[in-house]
PDB file of C-alpha atoms and ligand atoms in Angstrom:
ATOM      1  CA  MET A 285     123.125 -37.297 -40.972  1.00 41.00           C
ATOM      2  CA  ILE A 286     124.537 -40.252 -39.117  1.00 43.00           C
ATOM      3  CA  VAL A 287     126.097 -43.160 -41.208  1.00 41.00           C
ATOM      4  CA  ASN A 288     125.731 -46.794 -40.105  1.00 38.00           C
ATOM      5  CA  PRO A 289     128.496 -47.388 -37.999  1.00 43.00           C
ATOM      6  CA  THR A 290     131.400 -49.337 -39.678  1.00 41.00           C
ATOM      7  CA  TYR A 291     134.751 -50.274 -38.283  1.00 41.00           C
ATOM      8  CA  LYS A 292     137.747 -52.353 -39.284  1.00 46.00           C
ATOM      9  CA  ASP A 293     137.902 -56.002 -38.652  1.00 47.00           C
ATOM     10  CA  ASN A 294     139.333 -57.253 -35.243  1.00 45.00           C
ATOM     11  CA  MET A 295     142.940 -55.924 -36.140  1.00 59.00           C
ATOM     12  CA  GLU A 296     141.720 -52.407 -34.367  1.00 73.00           C
ATOM     13  CA  LYS A 297     141.094 -52.568 -30.844  1.00 91.00           C
ATOM     14  CA  GLN A 298     137.966 -50.658 -29.817  1.00 96.00           C
ATOM     15  CA  LYS A 299     138.429 -48.488 -26.559  1.00 98.00           C
ATOM     16  CA  ILE A 300     135.296 -48.671 -24.710  1.00 98.00           C
ATOM     17  CA  ILE A 301     133.961 -47.762 -21.414  1.00 99.00           C
ATOM     18  CA  LEU A 302     131.488 -50.406 -20.079  1.00 99.00           C
ATOM     19  CA  ASP A 303     128.769 -49.105 -17.838  1.00 99.00           C
ATOM     20  CA  CYS A 304     126.482 -51.769 -16.320  1.00 98.00           C
ATOM     21  CA  ASP A 305     124.316 -52.864 -13.538  1.00 98.00           C
ATOM     22  CA  PRO A 306     125.429 -56.829 -12.744  1.00 98.00           C
ATOM     23  CA  GLY A 307     123.050 -58.441 -13.208  1.00 97.00           C
ATOM     24  CA  HIS A 308     123.658 -61.926 -14.413  1.00 98.00           C
ATOM     25  CA  ASP A 309     123.346 -60.775 -18.315  1.00 98.00           C
ATOM     26  CA  ASP A 310     126.088 -58.058 -17.343  1.00 98.00           C
ATOM     27  CA  ALA A 311     128.315 -60.344 -15.979  1.00 98.00           C
ATOM     28  CA  VAL A 312     128.512 -62.152 -19.216  1.00 98.00           C
ATOM     29  CA  ALA A 313     129.041 -59.028 -20.993  1.00 98.00           C
ATOM     30  CA  ILE A 314     132.076 -58.259 -18.809  1.00 98.00           C
ATOM     31  CA  MET A 315     133.467 -61.843 -19.433  1.00 98.00           C
ATOM     32  CA  LEU A 316     132.921 -61.236 -23.131  1.00 98.00           C
ATOM     33  CA  ALA A 317     134.611 -57.679 -23.369  1.00 98.00           C
ATOM     34  CA  GLY A 318     137.217 -58.581 -20.455  1.00 97.00           C
ATOM     35  CA  LYS A 319     139.924 -60.256 -22.414  1.00 96.00           C
ATOM     36  CA  ASN A 320     138.837 -59.926 -26.257  1.00 96.00           C
ATOM     37  CA  PRO A 321     141.675 -58.970 -28.261  1.00 94.00           C
ATOM     38  CA  ALA A 322     139.060 -56.400 -30.046  1.00 93.00           C
ATOM     39  CA  ILE A 323     138.486 -54.571 -27.474  1.00 96.00           C
ATOM     40  CA  ASP A 324     140.094 -52.372 -24.887  1.00 98.00           C
ATOM     41  CA  VAL A 325     137.998 -51.908 -21.685  1.00 98.00           C
ATOM     42  CA  LEU A 326     139.473 -48.633 -20.359  1.00 98.00           C
ATOM     43  CA  GLY A 327     137.052 -48.696 -17.538  1.00 98.00           C
ATOM     44  CA  ILE A 328     133.788 -50.434 -15.865  1.00 99.00           C
ATOM     45  CA  THR A 329     131.387 -48.149 -14.440  1.00 99.00           C
ATOM     46  CA  ILE A 330     128.576 -48.986 -12.179  1.00 98.00           C
ATOM     47  CA  VAL A 331     125.113 -47.740 -11.956  1.00 98.00           C
ATOM     48  CA  ALA A 332     122.306 -48.864  -9.997  1.00 98.00           C
ATOM     49  CA  GLY A 333     119.656 -51.004 -11.837  1.00 97.00           C
ATOM     50  CA  ASN A 334     119.258 -54.582 -11.488  1.00 97.00           C
ATOM     51  CA  GLN A 335     120.195 -54.026  -7.531  1.00 97.00           C
ATOM     52  CA  THR A 336     121.372 -51.178  -5.470  1.00 98.00           C
ATOM     53  CA  LEU A 337     124.546 -49.679  -6.314  1.00 98.00           C
ATOM     54  CA  GLU A 338     126.729 -51.209  -3.481  1.00 98.00           C
ATOM     55  CA  LYS A 339     125.278 -54.634  -4.593  1.00 98.00           C
ATOM     56  CA  THR A 340     125.935 -53.951  -8.380  1.00 98.00           C
ATOM     57  CA  THR A 341     129.400 -52.592  -7.424  1.00 98.00           C
ATOM     58  CA  LYS A 342     130.207 -55.402  -5.234  1.00 98.00           C
ATOM     59  CA  ASN A 343     128.919 -57.725  -8.426  1.00 98.00           C
ATOM     60  CA  ALA A 344     131.086 -56.275 -10.789  1.00 98.00           C
ATOM     61  CA  LEU A 345     134.301 -56.609  -8.754  1.00 98.00           C
ATOM     62  CA  ASN A 346     133.585 -60.267  -7.729  1.00 98.00           C
ATOM     63  CA  ILE A 347     133.401 -60.791 -11.541  1.00 98.00           C
ATOM     64  CA  CYS A 348     136.582 -58.723 -12.443  1.00 98.00           C
ATOM     65  CA  GLN A 349     138.454 -60.719  -9.433  1.00 98.00           C
ATOM     66  CA  TYR A 350     137.400 -64.320 -10.183  1.00 98.00           C
ATOM     67  CA  LEU A 351     137.854 -63.898 -14.023  1.00 98.00           C
ATOM     68  CA  ASP A 352     141.277 -61.992 -13.079  1.00 98.00           C
ATOM     69  CA  LEU A 353     140.322 -58.841 -15.147  1.00 98.00           C
ATOM     70  CA  ASN A 354     142.720 -56.108 -14.260  1.00 98.00           C
ATOM     71  CA  ILE A 355     140.056 -53.563 -15.090  1.00 98.00           C
ATOM     72  CA  PRO A 356     139.212 -50.643 -12.961  1.00 98.00           C
ATOM     73  CA  VAL A 357     135.682 -50.321 -11.439  1.00 98.00           C
ATOM     74  CA  TYR A 358     134.251 -47.210 -10.633  1.00 98.00           C
ATOM     75  CA  PRO A 359     131.038 -46.896  -8.671  1.00 98.00           C
ATOM     76  CA  GLY A 360     128.538 -44.298 -10.360  1.00 98.00           C
ATOM     77  CA  CYS A 361     125.221 -42.897  -9.443  1.00 98.00           C
ATOM     78  CA  GLY A 362     123.094 -44.479  -7.115  1.00 98.00           C
ATOM     79  CA  ARG A 363     119.818 -43.656  -8.057  1.00 97.00           C
ATOM     80  CA  PRO A 364     117.957 -42.266 -11.175  1.00 98.00           C
ATOM     81  CA  MET A 365     118.067 -38.434 -12.074  1.00 97.00           C
ATOM     82  CA  ILE A 366     114.645 -37.634 -11.103  1.00 96.00           C
ATOM     83  CA  ARG A 367     112.342 -40.845 -10.770  1.00 92.00           C
ATOM     84  CA  GLU A 368     112.003 -43.419  -7.831  1.00 92.00           C
ATOM     85  CA  GLN A 369     114.529 -46.214  -7.861  1.00 93.00           C
ATOM     86  CA  MET A 370     113.453 -49.369  -9.517  1.00 93.00           C
ATOM     87  CA  ILE A 371     115.204 -52.849  -8.951  1.00 91.00           C
ATOM     88  CA  ALA A 372     114.855 -56.296 -10.764  1.00 89.00           C
ATOM     89  CA  ALA A 373     115.018 -58.630  -7.731  1.00 90.00           C
ATOM     90  CA  ASP A 374     112.889 -61.164  -9.148  1.00 90.00           C
ATOM     91  CA  ILE A 375     115.244 -61.908 -11.843  1.00 92.00           C
ATOM     92  CA  HIS A 376     118.581 -61.075 -10.474  1.00 94.00           C
ATOM     93  CA  GLY A 377     117.841 -61.780  -6.668  1.00 93.00           C
ATOM     94  CA  VAL A 378     118.906 -60.118  -3.558  1.00 96.00           C
ATOM     95  CA  THR A 379     122.534 -59.722  -4.269  1.00 97.00           C
ATOM     96  CA  GLY A 380     121.852 -59.078  -7.843  1.00 97.00           C
ATOM     97  CA  LEU A 381     123.915 -62.085  -8.928  1.00 98.00           C
ATOM     98  CA  ASP A 382     122.402 -64.847  -7.090  1.00 96.00           C
ATOM     99  CA  GLY A 383     123.632 -68.403  -7.896  1.00 96.00           C
ATOM    100  CA  THR A 384     127.110 -67.427  -7.736  1.00 96.00           C
ATOM    101  CA  HIS A 385     129.922 -68.277  -5.382  1.00 95.00           C
ATOM    102  CA  PHE A 386     132.954 -66.074  -5.153  1.00 97.00           C
ATOM    103  CA  GLU A 387     136.202 -66.059  -2.920  1.00 97.00           C
ATOM    104  CA  PRO A 388     136.321 -63.328  -0.499  1.00 98.00           C
ATOM    105  CA  LEU A 389     136.639 -60.057  -2.205  1.00 98.00           C
ATOM    106  CA  THR A 390     139.779 -58.456  -2.146  1.00 98.00           C
ATOM    107  CA  LYS A 391     139.575 -56.205  -5.429  1.00 98.00           C
ATOM    108  CA  LYS A 392     138.584 -52.628  -4.545  1.00 98.00           C
ATOM    109  CA  SER A 393     136.759 -50.119  -6.400  1.00 98.00           C
ATOM    110  CA  GLU A 394     138.371 -46.948  -7.577  1.00 98.00           C
ATOM    111  CA  ASN A 395     138.008 -43.637  -5.647  1.00 98.00           C
ATOM    112  CA  LYS A 396     136.901 -41.644  -8.374  1.00 98.00           C
ATOM    113  CA  HIS A 397     133.314 -41.136  -9.137  1.00 98.00           C
ATOM    114  CA  ALA A 398     132.095 -43.034 -12.423  1.00 98.00           C
ATOM    115  CA  VAL A 399     130.847 -40.137 -13.878  1.00 99.00           C
ATOM    116  CA  GLN A 400     133.985 -38.168 -13.287  1.00 98.00           C
ATOM    117  CA  PHE A 401     135.923 -40.963 -14.859  1.00 99.00           C
ATOM    118  CA  ILE A 402     133.472 -40.945 -17.676  1.00 99.00           C
ATOM    119  CA  ILE A 403     134.286 -36.942 -18.283  1.00 99.00           C
ATOM    120  CA  ASP A 404     138.055 -37.222 -17.523  1.00 98.00           C
ATOM    121  CA  THR A 405     138.403 -40.328 -20.196  1.00 98.00           C
ATOM    122  CA  LEU A 406     136.553 -38.671 -22.762  1.00 98.00           C
ATOM    123  CA  MET A 407     138.253 -35.352 -22.426  1.00 98.00           C
ATOM    124  CA  ALA A 408     141.515 -36.681 -22.668  1.00 98.00           C
ATOM    125  CA  SER A 409     140.563 -38.823 -25.693  1.00 98.00           C
ATOM    126  CA  ASP A 410     140.944 -38.560 -29.593  1.00 97.00           C
ATOM    127  CA  GLY A 411     137.070 -38.993 -29.814  1.00 98.00           C
ATOM    128  CA  ASP A 412     137.820 -42.857 -30.503  1.00 98.00           C
ATOM    129  CA  ILE A 413     135.834 -44.002 -27.307  1.00 98.00           C
ATOM    130  CA  THR A 414     132.560 -46.198 -27.583  1.00 98.00           C
ATOM    131  CA  LEU A 415     130.306 -45.779 -24.636  1.00 98.00           C
ATOM    132  CA  VAL A 416     128.468 -49.136 -24.047  1.00 99.00           C
ATOM    133  CA  SER A 417     125.703 -49.250 -21.722  1.00 99.00           C
ATOM    134  CA  THR A 418     123.996 -52.334 -20.173  1.00 99.00           C
ATOM    135  CA  GLY A 419     121.910 -50.776 -17.511  1.00 98.00           C
ATOM    136  CA  PRO A 420     120.131 -47.535 -17.011  1.00 98.00           C
ATOM    137  CA  LEU A 421     121.545 -44.286 -18.418  1.00 99.00           C
ATOM    138  CA  THR A 422     122.033 -42.168 -15.378  1.00 98.00           C
ATOM    139  CA  ASN A 423     125.917 -42.101 -15.471  1.00 99.00           C
ATOM    140  CA  TYR A 424     126.428 -41.101 -18.948  1.00 99.00           C
ATOM    141  CA  ALA A 425     123.596 -38.580 -18.765  1.00 98.00           C
ATOM    142  CA  MET A 426     124.907 -36.951 -15.392  1.00 98.00           C
ATOM    143  CA  ALA A 427     128.370 -36.973 -17.298  1.00 99.00           C
ATOM    144  CA  LEU A 428     126.612 -35.034 -20.313  1.00 98.00           C
ATOM    145  CA  ARG A 429     124.996 -32.428 -17.725  1.00 98.00           C
ATOM    146  CA  LEU A 430     128.440 -31.922 -15.640  1.00 98.00           C
ATOM    147  CA  GLU A 431     130.414 -31.565 -18.881  1.00 98.00           C
ATOM    148  CA  PRO A 432     128.778 -31.159 -21.930  1.00 98.00           C
ATOM    149  CA  ALA A 433     132.111 -30.599 -23.864  1.00 98.00           C
ATOM    150  CA  ILE A 434     132.172 -34.270 -23.938  1.00 98.00           C
ATOM    151  CA  THR A 435     129.691 -34.574 -26.628  1.00 98.00           C
ATOM    152  CA  THR A 436     132.035 -34.654 -29.401  1.00 98.00           C
ATOM    153  CA  LYS A 437     134.573 -36.874 -27.814  1.00 98.00           C
ATOM    154  CA  ILE A 438     131.681 -39.597 -27.849  1.00 98.00           C
ATOM    155  CA  LYS A 439     132.598 -41.970 -30.748  1.00 98.00           C
ATOM    156  CA  GLN A 440     129.024 -43.793 -30.389  1.00 98.00           C
ATOM    157  CA  PHE A 441     126.862 -45.319 -28.006  1.00 98.00           C
ATOM    158  CA  VAL A 442     126.089 -48.950 -28.057  1.00 98.00           C
ATOM    159  CA  LEU A 443     123.459 -49.620 -25.503  1.00 99.00           C
ATOM    160  CA  MET A 444     121.194 -52.442 -24.465  1.00 99.00           C
ATOM    161  CA  GLY A 445     117.610 -51.032 -23.987  1.00 98.00           C
ATOM    162  CA  GLY A 446     114.373 -50.338 -25.166  1.00 98.00           C
ATOM    163  CA  SER A 447     112.378 -52.077 -28.132  1.00 98.00           C
ATOM    164  CA  TYR A 448     110.678 -50.908 -30.976  1.00 98.00           C
ATOM    165  CA  GLN A 449     107.781 -53.522 -30.022  1.00 98.00           C
ATOM    166  CA  LEU A 450     106.888 -54.902 -26.721  1.00 97.00           C
ATOM    167  CA  GLY A 451     108.596 -53.990 -23.218  1.00 98.00           C
ATOM    168  CA  ASN A 452     109.467 -56.158 -20.345  1.00 97.00           C
ATOM    169  CA  VAL A 453     108.391 -53.855 -17.385  1.00 97.00           C
ATOM    170  CA  THR A 454     105.081 -52.641 -18.816  1.00 97.00           C
ATOM    171  CA  PRO A 455     103.491 -53.614 -22.448  1.00 98.00           C
ATOM    172  CA  ALA A 456     105.585 -50.214 -23.515  1.00 98.00           C
ATOM    173  CA  ALA A 457     108.762 -50.000 -21.608  1.00 98.00           C
ATOM    174  CA  GLU A 458     112.051 -52.044 -21.343  1.00 98.00           C
ATOM    175  CA  PHE A 459     114.086 -51.884 -17.681  1.00 98.00           C
ATOM    176  CA  ASN A 460     117.165 -49.960 -18.674  1.00 98.00           C
ATOM    177  CA  ILE A 461     115.191 -47.421 -20.305  1.00 98.00           C
ATOM    178  CA  ILE A 462     111.967 -47.023 -18.009  1.00 98.00           C
ATOM    179  CA  ALA A 463     114.615 -47.311 -14.624  1.00 98.00           C
ATOM    180  CA  ASP A 464     115.872 -43.938 -15.838  1.00 98.00           C
ATOM    181  CA  ALA A 465     113.799 -42.547 -18.545  1.00 98.00           C
ATOM    182  CA  ASP A 466     114.866 -38.991 -18.132  1.00 98.00           C
ATOM    183  CA  ALA A 467     118.693 -40.059 -18.693  1.00 98.00           C
ATOM    184  CA  ALA A 468     117.765 -41.994 -21.779  1.00 98.00           C
ATOM    185  CA  HIS A 469     115.982 -38.826 -23.028  1.00 98.00           C
ATOM    186  CA  VAL A 470     119.226 -37.046 -22.610  1.00 98.00           C
ATOM    187  CA  VAL A 471     121.256 -39.711 -24.440  1.00 98.00           C
ATOM    188  CA  PHE A 472     118.683 -39.831 -27.423  1.00 98.00           C
ATOM    189  CA  THR A 473     118.290 -36.048 -28.034  1.00 98.00           C
ATOM    190  CA  LEU A 474     122.190 -35.794 -28.060  1.00 98.00           C
ATOM    191  CA  GLY A 475     122.897 -36.152 -31.514  1.00 97.00           C
ATOM    192  CA  ARG A 476     125.710 -38.823 -31.405  1.00 98.00           C
ATOM    193  CA  LYS A 477     125.488 -41.869 -33.223  1.00 98.00           C
ATOM    194  CA  ILE A 478     123.480 -44.433 -31.093  1.00 98.00           C
ATOM    195  CA  VAL A 479     123.270 -48.203 -31.716  1.00 98.00           C
ATOM    196  CA  MET A 480     120.218 -49.457 -29.552  1.00 98.00           C
ATOM    197  CA  ILE A 481     120.411 -53.114 -28.733  1.00 99.00           C
ATOM    198  CA  GLY A 482     116.608 -53.555 -27.834  1.00 98.00           C
ATOM    199  CA  LEU A 483     114.402 -56.355 -26.901  1.00 98.00           C
ATOM    200  CA  ASP A 484     113.587 -57.019 -30.271  1.00 98.00           C
ATOM    201  CA  VAL A 485     116.813 -59.019 -30.855  1.00 98.00           C
ATOM    202  CA  THR A 486     117.907 -59.867 -27.323  1.00 98.00           C
ATOM    203  CA  ARG A 487     114.976 -61.908 -26.889  1.00 98.00           C
ATOM    204  CA  LYS A 488     116.184 -64.088 -29.894  1.00 98.00           C
ATOM    205  CA  VAL A 489     119.166 -65.173 -28.013  1.00 98.00           C
ATOM    206  CA  LEU A 490     117.647 -67.440 -25.206  1.00 98.00           C
ATOM    207  CA  CYS A 491     120.301 -69.513 -23.269  1.00 98.00           C
ATOM    208  CA  TYR A 492     118.165 -72.772 -23.220  1.00 97.00           C
ATOM    209  CA  PRO A 493     119.638 -75.810 -21.382  1.00 96.00           C
ATOM    210  CA  SER A 494     121.527 -77.128 -24.509  1.00 97.00           C
ATOM    211  CA  ILE A 495     123.386 -73.772 -24.942  1.00 98.00           C
ATOM    212  CA  VAL A 496     124.652 -73.925 -21.031  1.00 97.00           C
ATOM    213  CA  GLU A 497     125.625 -77.754 -21.738  1.00 97.00           C
ATOM    214  CA  ARG A 498     127.613 -76.440 -24.953  1.00 98.00           C
ATOM    215  CA  MET A 499     129.420 -73.758 -22.680  1.00 98.00           C
ATOM    216  CA  GLY A 500     129.864 -76.009 -19.690  1.00 97.00           C
ATOM    217  CA  LYS A 501     131.982 -78.437 -22.177  1.00 98.00           C
ATOM    218  CA  LEU A 502     134.817 -75.644 -21.989  1.00 97.00           C
ATOM    219  CA  ASN A 503     135.582 -76.930 -18.476  1.00 97.00           C
ATOM    220  CA  ASN A 504     137.248 -73.754 -17.581  1.00 98.00           C
ATOM    221  CA  LYS A 505     136.664 -70.637 -14.878  1.00 97.00           C
ATOM    222  CA  ALA A 506     134.735 -68.797 -17.227  1.00 97.00           C
ATOM    223  CA  SER A 507     132.461 -71.832 -18.394  1.00 97.00           C
ATOM    224  CA  LYS A 508     131.772 -72.459 -14.421  1.00 98.00           C
ATOM    225  CA  LEU A 509     130.873 -68.663 -13.878  1.00 98.00           C
ATOM    226  CA  PHE A 510     128.464 -69.161 -16.820  1.00 98.00           C
ATOM    227  CA  ILE A 511     126.456 -72.166 -15.881  1.00 98.00           C
ATOM    228  CA  ASP A 512     125.974 -70.715 -11.864  1.00 98.00           C
ATOM    229  CA  LEU A 513     124.956 -67.615 -13.450  1.00 98.00           C
ATOM    230  CA  MET A 514     122.540 -69.250 -16.086  1.00 98.00           C
ATOM    231  CA  ASN A 515     121.301 -71.729 -13.645  1.00 96.00           C
ATOM    232  CA  PHE A 516     119.693 -69.167 -11.364  1.00 96.00           C
ATOM    233  CA  TYR A 517     118.921 -66.571 -14.419  1.00 96.00           C
ATOM    234  CA  ASN A 518     116.971 -69.300 -16.170  1.00 96.00           C
ATOM    235  CA  HIS A 519     115.041 -70.329 -13.189  1.00 95.00           C
ATOM    236  CA  SER A 520     114.081 -66.778 -12.922  1.00 94.00           C
ATOM    237  CA  GLN A 521     113.117 -66.327 -16.156  1.00 93.00           C
ATOM    238  CA  LYS A 522     111.060 -69.317 -16.366  1.00 92.00           C
ATOM    239  CA  GLU A 523     109.199 -67.948 -13.325  1.00 92.00           C
ATOM    240  CA  VAL A 524     108.713 -64.424 -14.176  1.00 91.00           C
ATOM    241  CA  PHE A 525     107.917 -64.862 -17.898  1.00 90.00           C
ATOM    242  CA  GLY A 526     107.876 -68.544 -18.592  1.00 92.00           C
ATOM    243  CA  LEU A 527     110.576 -69.015 -20.879  1.00 89.00           C
ATOM    244  CA  ASP A 528     112.583 -72.064 -21.168  1.00 92.00           C
ATOM    245  CA  GLY A 529     116.075 -70.196 -21.641  1.00 94.00           C
ATOM    246  CA  GLY A 530     116.641 -66.837 -20.215  1.00 96.00           C
ATOM    247  CA  PRO A 531     117.418 -63.884 -23.072  1.00 98.00           C
ATOM    248  CA  LEU A 532     121.217 -63.146 -22.948  1.00 98.00           C
ATOM    249  CA  HIS A 533     120.274 -59.095 -23.164  1.00 98.00           C
ATOM    250  CA  ASP A 534     123.673 -57.375 -22.699  1.00 98.00           C
ATOM    251  CA  PRO A 535     126.162 -59.337 -24.278  1.00 98.00           C
ATOM    252  CA  VAL A 536     124.577 -58.593 -27.523  1.00 98.00           C
ATOM    253  CA  THR A 537     126.096 -55.131 -27.227  1.00 98.00           C
ATOM    254  CA  ILE A 538     129.675 -56.862 -27.153  1.00 98.00           C
ATOM    255  CA  ALA A 539     129.092 -59.146 -29.659  1.00 98.00           C
ATOM    256  CA  TYR A 540     128.195 -56.455 -32.168  1.00 98.00           C
ATOM    257  CA  LEU A 541     131.367 -54.595 -31.477  1.00 97.00           C
ATOM    258  CA  ILE A 542     133.392 -57.988 -32.013  1.00 96.00           C
ATOM    259  CA  ASP A 543     131.608 -58.960 -35.222  1.00 96.00           C
ATOM    260  CA  GLN A 544     129.143 -56.262 -36.467  1.00 97.00           C
ATOM    261  CA  SER A 545     127.521 -58.644 -38.642  1.00 97.00           C
ATOM    262  CA  VAL A 546     125.584 -60.359 -35.944  1.00 98.00           C
ATOM    263  CA  VAL A 547     123.083 -57.255 -35.824  1.00 98.00           C
ATOM    264  CA  THR A 548     120.981 -56.347 -38.124  1.00 98.00           C
ATOM    265  CA  THR A 549     120.098 -52.472 -37.498  1.00 98.00           C
ATOM    266  CA  LYS A 550     117.810 -50.257 -39.592  1.00 98.00           C
ATOM    267  CA  ALA A 551     118.211 -46.249 -39.244  1.00 98.00           C
ATOM    268  CA  MET A 552     115.122 -44.710 -37.054  1.00 98.00           C
ATOM    269  CA  TYR A 553     114.328 -41.639 -35.321  1.00 98.00           C
ATOM    270  CA  THR A 554     113.671 -42.623 -31.620  1.00 98.00           C
ATOM    271  CA  GLU A 555     112.326 -40.628 -29.063  1.00 98.00           C
ATOM    272  CA  ILE A 556     112.234 -41.560 -25.238  1.00 98.00           C
ATOM    273  CA  ASP A 557     108.412 -41.020 -23.677  1.00 98.00           C
ATOM    274  CA  ILE A 558     108.802 -39.263 -20.740  1.00 98.00           C
ATOM    275  CA  ARG A 559     105.540 -37.668 -20.396  1.00 97.00           C
ATOM    276  CA  SER A 560     102.843 -40.317 -20.839  1.00 95.00           C
ATOM    277  CA  THR A 561     101.627 -42.706 -17.960  1.00 94.00           C
ATOM    278  CA  GLN A 562     100.719 -45.611 -19.635  1.00 96.00           C
ATOM    279  CA  SER A 563     103.585 -45.619 -22.392  1.00 98.00           C
ATOM    280  CA  TYR A 564     106.079 -43.769 -19.898  1.00 98.00           C
ATOM    281  CA  GLY A 565     109.738 -45.051 -20.698  1.00 98.00           C
ATOM    282  CA  ARG A 566     109.011 -46.226 -23.929  1.00 98.00           C
ATOM    283  CA  THR A 567     111.465 -46.085 -26.856  1.00 98.00           C
ATOM    284  CA  ASN A 568     109.112 -44.912 -29.523  1.00 98.00           C
ATOM    285  CA  CYS A 569     111.074 -46.007 -33.085  1.00 98.00           C
ATOM    286  CA  ASP A 570     109.888 -44.216 -35.918  1.00 98.00           C
ATOM    287  CA  TYR A 571     110.325 -47.544 -37.785  1.00 98.00           C
ATOM    288  CA  PHE A 572     108.574 -46.753 -41.064  1.00 98.00           C
ATOM    289  CA  GLY A 573     109.751 -42.942 -41.212  1.00 98.00           C
ATOM    290  CA  TYR A 574     106.252 -41.574 -40.366  1.00 98.00           C
ATOM    291  CA  LEU A 575     107.574 -38.319 -38.540  1.00 98.00           C
ATOM    292  CA  LYS A 576     109.903 -37.890 -41.274  1.00 98.00           C
ATOM    293  CA  LYS A 577     112.275 -36.643 -38.966  1.00 98.00           C
ATOM    294  CA  GLU A 578     116.339 -37.528 -39.354  1.00 98.00           C
ATOM    295  CA  PRO A 579     117.153 -41.086 -37.869  1.00 98.00           C
ATOM    296  CA  ASN A 580     119.042 -40.544 -34.386  1.00 98.00           C
ATOM    297  CA  SER A 581     119.755 -44.054 -33.713  1.00 98.00           C
ATOM    298  CA  PHE A 582     120.354 -47.811 -35.216  1.00 98.00           C
ATOM    299  CA  VAL A 583     117.849 -49.990 -33.939  1.00 98.00           C
ATOM    300  CA  GLY A 584     118.643 -53.716 -33.714  1.00 98.00           C
ATOM    301  CA  ILE A 585     115.747 -55.686 -35.854  1.00 98.00           C
ATOM    302  CA  ASP A 586     117.625 -59.150 -36.255  1.00 98.00           C
ATOM    303  CA  ILE A 587     120.295 -61.255 -35.053  1.00 98.00           C
ATOM    304  CA  ASP A 588     122.092 -64.125 -36.486  1.00 98.00           C
ATOM    305  CA  VAL A 589     121.578 -66.428 -33.395  1.00 98.00           C
ATOM    306  CA  ASP A 590     124.362 -69.041 -34.063  1.00 98.00           C
ATOM    307  CA  LYS A 591     126.810 -66.489 -35.046  1.00 97.00           C
ATOM    308  CA  PHE A 592     125.773 -64.881 -31.559  1.00 98.00           C
ATOM    309  CA  TRP A 593     126.206 -68.331 -29.374  1.00 98.00           C
ATOM    310  CA  ASP A 594     129.706 -69.078 -31.469  1.00 97.00           C
ATOM    311  CA  ILE A 595     131.172 -65.438 -30.308  1.00 97.00           C
ATOM    312  CA  ILE A 596     130.178 -66.092 -26.896  1.00 97.00           C
ATOM    313  CA  GLU A 597     131.827 -69.953 -26.612  1.00 97.00           C
ATOM    314  CA  ASN A 598     134.813 -68.035 -28.458  1.00 97.00           C
ATOM    315  CA  GLY A 599     135.058 -65.453 -25.644  1.00 96.00           C
ATOM    316  CA  MET A 600     134.867 -67.842 -23.061  1.00 96.00           C
ATOM    317  CA  LYS A 601     137.511 -70.139 -24.671  1.00 96.00           C
ATOM    318  CA  ILE A 602     140.102 -67.084 -23.821  1.00 95.00           C
ATOM    319  CA  TYR A 603     139.994 -67.486 -20.090  1.00 95.00           C
TER     320      TYR A 603
HETATM  321  O1  RIB B1872     115.786 -55.530 -19.947  1.00 50.94           O
HETATM  322  C1  RIB B1872     117.132 -55.928 -19.914  1.00 50.94           C
HETATM  323  C2  RIB B1872     117.922 -55.294 -19.145  1.00 50.94           C
HETATM  324  O2  RIB B1872     117.433 -55.252 -17.812  1.00 50.94           O
HETATM  325  C3  RIB B1872     119.387 -56.194 -19.102  1.00 50.94           C
HETATM  326  O3  RIB B1872     120.413 -55.034 -19.195  1.00 50.94           O
HETATM  327  C4  RIB B1872     119.417 -56.594 -17.569  1.00 50.94           C
HETATM  328  O4  RIB B1872     120.452 -56.750 -17.142  1.00 50.94           O
HETATM  329  C5  RIB B1872     118.424 -55.522 -16.897  1.00 50.94           C
HETATM  330  O5  RIB B1872     119.374 -54.335 -16.358  1.00 50.94           O
HETATM  331 CA1   CA B1873     121.762 -55.057 -17.233  1.00 50.94          CA
END
């Protein structure tokens, strides 16, 4: 029986590994977590997703260098466990972070592979590390296959992915899950606590021009990056989805860690569809408990939008 995740207030730093595929919204998640007093980012691990591994790694290094984040960056898996790779260049551009401009990159990625870093860090821990994911789950799944003993060392997963309603790649499936549905299957059948931040809540935090203007008034390095990121991201979200503001998916995971009350979750049994064609990659969330199966996840069903933007603004003030 898994219980609703609880944690002390901001007095207790939460240790996390942030696995991501920067990506414009991943960049905001890194910004939000990077200097937050409530969070200790042990490492940023990189996965192919929005763009190729080479590009997502370079983007993470550039973000950390620009924001002066002394956090190690570990390149990970360059393609899904089994299926062919898919990327999201239509949303994030050729570089994966189009619209941004950085000084020449001097920060280097670590030599250790992300999967090995995940294993080594968890095995050396007291079981107090949260695995955050804002991209495909390949690195975490591969770590679990390489060293199953890490299972009991995982405090919880807090992941941006899936939806109990509509997808954003197909009618059924969300990008982070469908991009490596087999990896998602490994995670969702593990039996460890999962907080699933899906499109159902992230599509409610749309970065309208008024939000960009609000954050721009901070007039610091974080807000300058935020404006560059959102100007491109909002344009592509308008082109692809007809939205007037881009949904800021990934930072919701970090906002949840900073203030759990920002997201309302509901315990559900969730299964990843890795068998069908039309619905391949869907997170089948048993919202009404039809299957009478033990819930294996806490799925986001609502978000306090005003509180979320306050968290984002406060997170950028730190820089
Ligand atoms: O479906 C949204 C997710 O896919 C986000 O994490 C975005 O960065 C992309 O990875
Ligand atoms: Ca992402």
